[in-house]
Coordinates of C-alpha atoms and ligand atoms in Angstrom, one line a residue:
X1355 CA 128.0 119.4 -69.4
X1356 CA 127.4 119.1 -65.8
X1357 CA 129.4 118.4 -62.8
X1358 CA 128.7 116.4 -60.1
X1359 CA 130.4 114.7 -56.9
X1360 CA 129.2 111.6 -56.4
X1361 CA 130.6 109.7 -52.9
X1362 CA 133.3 111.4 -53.1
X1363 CA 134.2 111.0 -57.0
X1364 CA 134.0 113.5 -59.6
X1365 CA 131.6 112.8 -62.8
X1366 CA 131.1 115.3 -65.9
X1367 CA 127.2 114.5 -67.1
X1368 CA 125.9 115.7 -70.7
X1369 CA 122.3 115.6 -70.1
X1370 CA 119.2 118.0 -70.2
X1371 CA 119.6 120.4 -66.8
X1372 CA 115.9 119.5 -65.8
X1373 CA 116.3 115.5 -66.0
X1374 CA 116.2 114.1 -62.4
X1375 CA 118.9 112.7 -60.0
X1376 CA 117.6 109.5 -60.3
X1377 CA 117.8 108.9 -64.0
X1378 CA 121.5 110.1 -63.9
X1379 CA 122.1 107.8 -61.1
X1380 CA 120.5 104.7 -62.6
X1381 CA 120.7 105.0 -66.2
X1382 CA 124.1 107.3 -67.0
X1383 CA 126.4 106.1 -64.0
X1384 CA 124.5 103.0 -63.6
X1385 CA 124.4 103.3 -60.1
X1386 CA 121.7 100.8 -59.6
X1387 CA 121.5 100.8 -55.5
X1388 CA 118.8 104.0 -55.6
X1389 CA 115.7 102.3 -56.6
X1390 CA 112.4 104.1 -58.5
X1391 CA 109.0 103.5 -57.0
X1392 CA 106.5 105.7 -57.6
X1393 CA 108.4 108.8 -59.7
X1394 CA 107.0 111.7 -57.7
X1395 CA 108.1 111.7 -54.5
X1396 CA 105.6 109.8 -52.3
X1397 CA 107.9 106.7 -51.6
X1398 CA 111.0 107.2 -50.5
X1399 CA 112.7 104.5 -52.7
X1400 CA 114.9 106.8 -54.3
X1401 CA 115.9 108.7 -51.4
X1402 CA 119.3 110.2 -51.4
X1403 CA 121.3 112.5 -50.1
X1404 CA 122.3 116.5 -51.2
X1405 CA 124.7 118.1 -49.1
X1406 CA 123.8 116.2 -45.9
X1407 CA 120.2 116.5 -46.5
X1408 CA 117.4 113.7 -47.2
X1409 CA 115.9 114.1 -50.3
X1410 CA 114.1 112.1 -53.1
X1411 CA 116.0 112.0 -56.7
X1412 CA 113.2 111.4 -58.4
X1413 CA 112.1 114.8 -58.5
X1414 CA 115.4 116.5 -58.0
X1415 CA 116.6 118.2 -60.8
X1416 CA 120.2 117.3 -62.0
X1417 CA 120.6 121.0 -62.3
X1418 CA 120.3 121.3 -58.8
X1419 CA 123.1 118.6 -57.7
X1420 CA 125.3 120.2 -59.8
X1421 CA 128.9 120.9 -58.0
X1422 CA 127.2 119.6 -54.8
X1423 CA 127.9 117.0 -52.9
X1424 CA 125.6 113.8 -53.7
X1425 CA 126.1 110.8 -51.5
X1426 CA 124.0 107.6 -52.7
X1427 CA 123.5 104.1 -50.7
X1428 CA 126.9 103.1 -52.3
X1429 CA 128.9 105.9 -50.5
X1430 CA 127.4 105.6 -47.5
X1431 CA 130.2 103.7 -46.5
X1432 CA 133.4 102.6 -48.4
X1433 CA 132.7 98.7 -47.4
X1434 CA 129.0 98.4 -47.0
X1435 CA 129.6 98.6 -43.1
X1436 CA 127.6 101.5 -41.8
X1437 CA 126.8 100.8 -38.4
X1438 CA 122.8 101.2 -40.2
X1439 CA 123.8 98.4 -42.6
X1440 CA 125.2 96.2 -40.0
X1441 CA 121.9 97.0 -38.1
X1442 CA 120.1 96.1 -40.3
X1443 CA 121.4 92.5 -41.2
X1444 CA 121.2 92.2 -37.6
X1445 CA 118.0 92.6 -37.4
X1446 CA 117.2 90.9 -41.0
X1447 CA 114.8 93.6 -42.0
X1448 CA 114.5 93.7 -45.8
X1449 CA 112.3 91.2 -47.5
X1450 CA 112.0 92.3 -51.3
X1451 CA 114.3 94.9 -50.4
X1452 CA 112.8 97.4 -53.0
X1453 CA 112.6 100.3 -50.1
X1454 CA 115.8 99.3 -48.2
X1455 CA 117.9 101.8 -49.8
X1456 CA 115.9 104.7 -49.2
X1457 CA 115.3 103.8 -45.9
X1458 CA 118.4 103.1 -44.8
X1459 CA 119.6 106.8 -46.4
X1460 CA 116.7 108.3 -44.2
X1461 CA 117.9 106.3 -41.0
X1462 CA 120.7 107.8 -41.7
X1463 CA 119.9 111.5 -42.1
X1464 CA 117.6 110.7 -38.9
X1465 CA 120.6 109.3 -36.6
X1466 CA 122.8 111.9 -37.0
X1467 CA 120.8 114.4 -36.1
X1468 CA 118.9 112.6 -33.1
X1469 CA 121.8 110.4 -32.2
X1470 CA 119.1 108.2 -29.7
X1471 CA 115.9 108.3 -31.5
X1472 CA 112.2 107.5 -29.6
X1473 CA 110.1 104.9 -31.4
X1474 CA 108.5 108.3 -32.1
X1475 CA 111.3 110.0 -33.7
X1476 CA 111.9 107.0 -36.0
X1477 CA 108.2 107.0 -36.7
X1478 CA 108.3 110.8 -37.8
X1479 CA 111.5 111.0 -39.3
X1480 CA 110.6 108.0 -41.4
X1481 CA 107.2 108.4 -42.6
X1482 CA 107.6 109.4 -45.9
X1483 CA 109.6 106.2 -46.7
X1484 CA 107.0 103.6 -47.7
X1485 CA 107.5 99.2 -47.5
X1486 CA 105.0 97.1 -49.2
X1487 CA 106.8 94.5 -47.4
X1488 CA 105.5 96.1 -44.3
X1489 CA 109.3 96.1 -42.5
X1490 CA 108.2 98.9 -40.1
X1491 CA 108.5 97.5 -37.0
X1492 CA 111.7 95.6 -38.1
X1493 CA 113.7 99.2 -39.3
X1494 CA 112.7 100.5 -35.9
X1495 CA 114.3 98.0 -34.4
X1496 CA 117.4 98.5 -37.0
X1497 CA 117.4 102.3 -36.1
X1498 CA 117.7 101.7 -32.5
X1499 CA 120.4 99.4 -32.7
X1500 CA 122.8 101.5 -34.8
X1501 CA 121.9 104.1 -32.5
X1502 CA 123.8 101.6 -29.8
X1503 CA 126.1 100.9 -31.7
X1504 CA 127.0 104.8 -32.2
X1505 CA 126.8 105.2 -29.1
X1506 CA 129.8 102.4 -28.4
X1507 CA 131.8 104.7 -30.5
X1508 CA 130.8 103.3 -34.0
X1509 CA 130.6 106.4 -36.6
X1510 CA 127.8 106.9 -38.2
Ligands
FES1938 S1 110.6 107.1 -56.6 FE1 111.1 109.0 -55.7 S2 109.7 109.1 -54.0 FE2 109.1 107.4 -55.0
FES1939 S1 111.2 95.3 -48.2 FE1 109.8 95.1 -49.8 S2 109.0 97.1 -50.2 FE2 110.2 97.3 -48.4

């Protein structure tokens, strides 16, 4: 058995110790908001975080998440209203939406540690998150307006 926090909620898992985040996410908790893509870590769809950090599920062992504190696109916030989520409706950025999640978790890794991101910032910090869609442009602009909005005393 393993145990996990999960926003904020304890789960106990009885699964292999080397099967990845992402499968536990999706398939036992059915926690469907962290998407797959490409299964080793050269997307970005199944980004989430691990104690505060970016990183892709699909090729973190469970082992490693265990009695640490996980928080997916559904805990970002309690009510879906992240000042990055609001952003991006604002914006309208998604089009399939596939990516959106794992961007979005990246954005949000990014903002708090540069609070006022450069184009180039965003560009760096968000590489490794891929849109077929090609919504670059569009999450730039997203990032940058959450960071106004932080910046008008929204938390991010
Ligand atoms: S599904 Fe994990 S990086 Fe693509
Ligand atoms: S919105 Fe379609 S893959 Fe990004």
């Amino acid at each position: 058995m393993i145990s996990l926090k999960i926003n904020q909620k304890q789960y106990d898992v009885d699964v292999n110790p080397d099967m990845p985040l992402l499968w536990v996410l999706r398939d036992v908790l059915q926690m469907p908001g962290t998407k797959y893509g490409c299964g080793v870590a050269s997307c970005g769809a199944c980004t989430v975080h691990l104690n505060g950090d970016a990183v892709r599920s699909c090729v973190t062992k469970i082992s490693r998440a265990a009695n640490q504190e996980v928080v997916t696109i559904e805990g970002l916030s309690p009510n879906g209203d992240h000042p990055l989520q609001k952003a991006w409706l604002e914006a309208d950025v998604p089009q399939c939406g596939y990516c959106q999640s794992g961007q979005i978790m990246s954005a949000a890794v990014l903002l708090r540690e540069k609070p006022d991101p450069t184009d180039q910032d965003i560009d760096d910090a968000m590489n490794g998150n891929l849109c077929r869609c090609g919504t670059y442009l569009l999450i730039r602009k997203a990032i940058h307006l959450a960071a106004d909005m932080q910046k008008q005393g929204a938390k991010i």
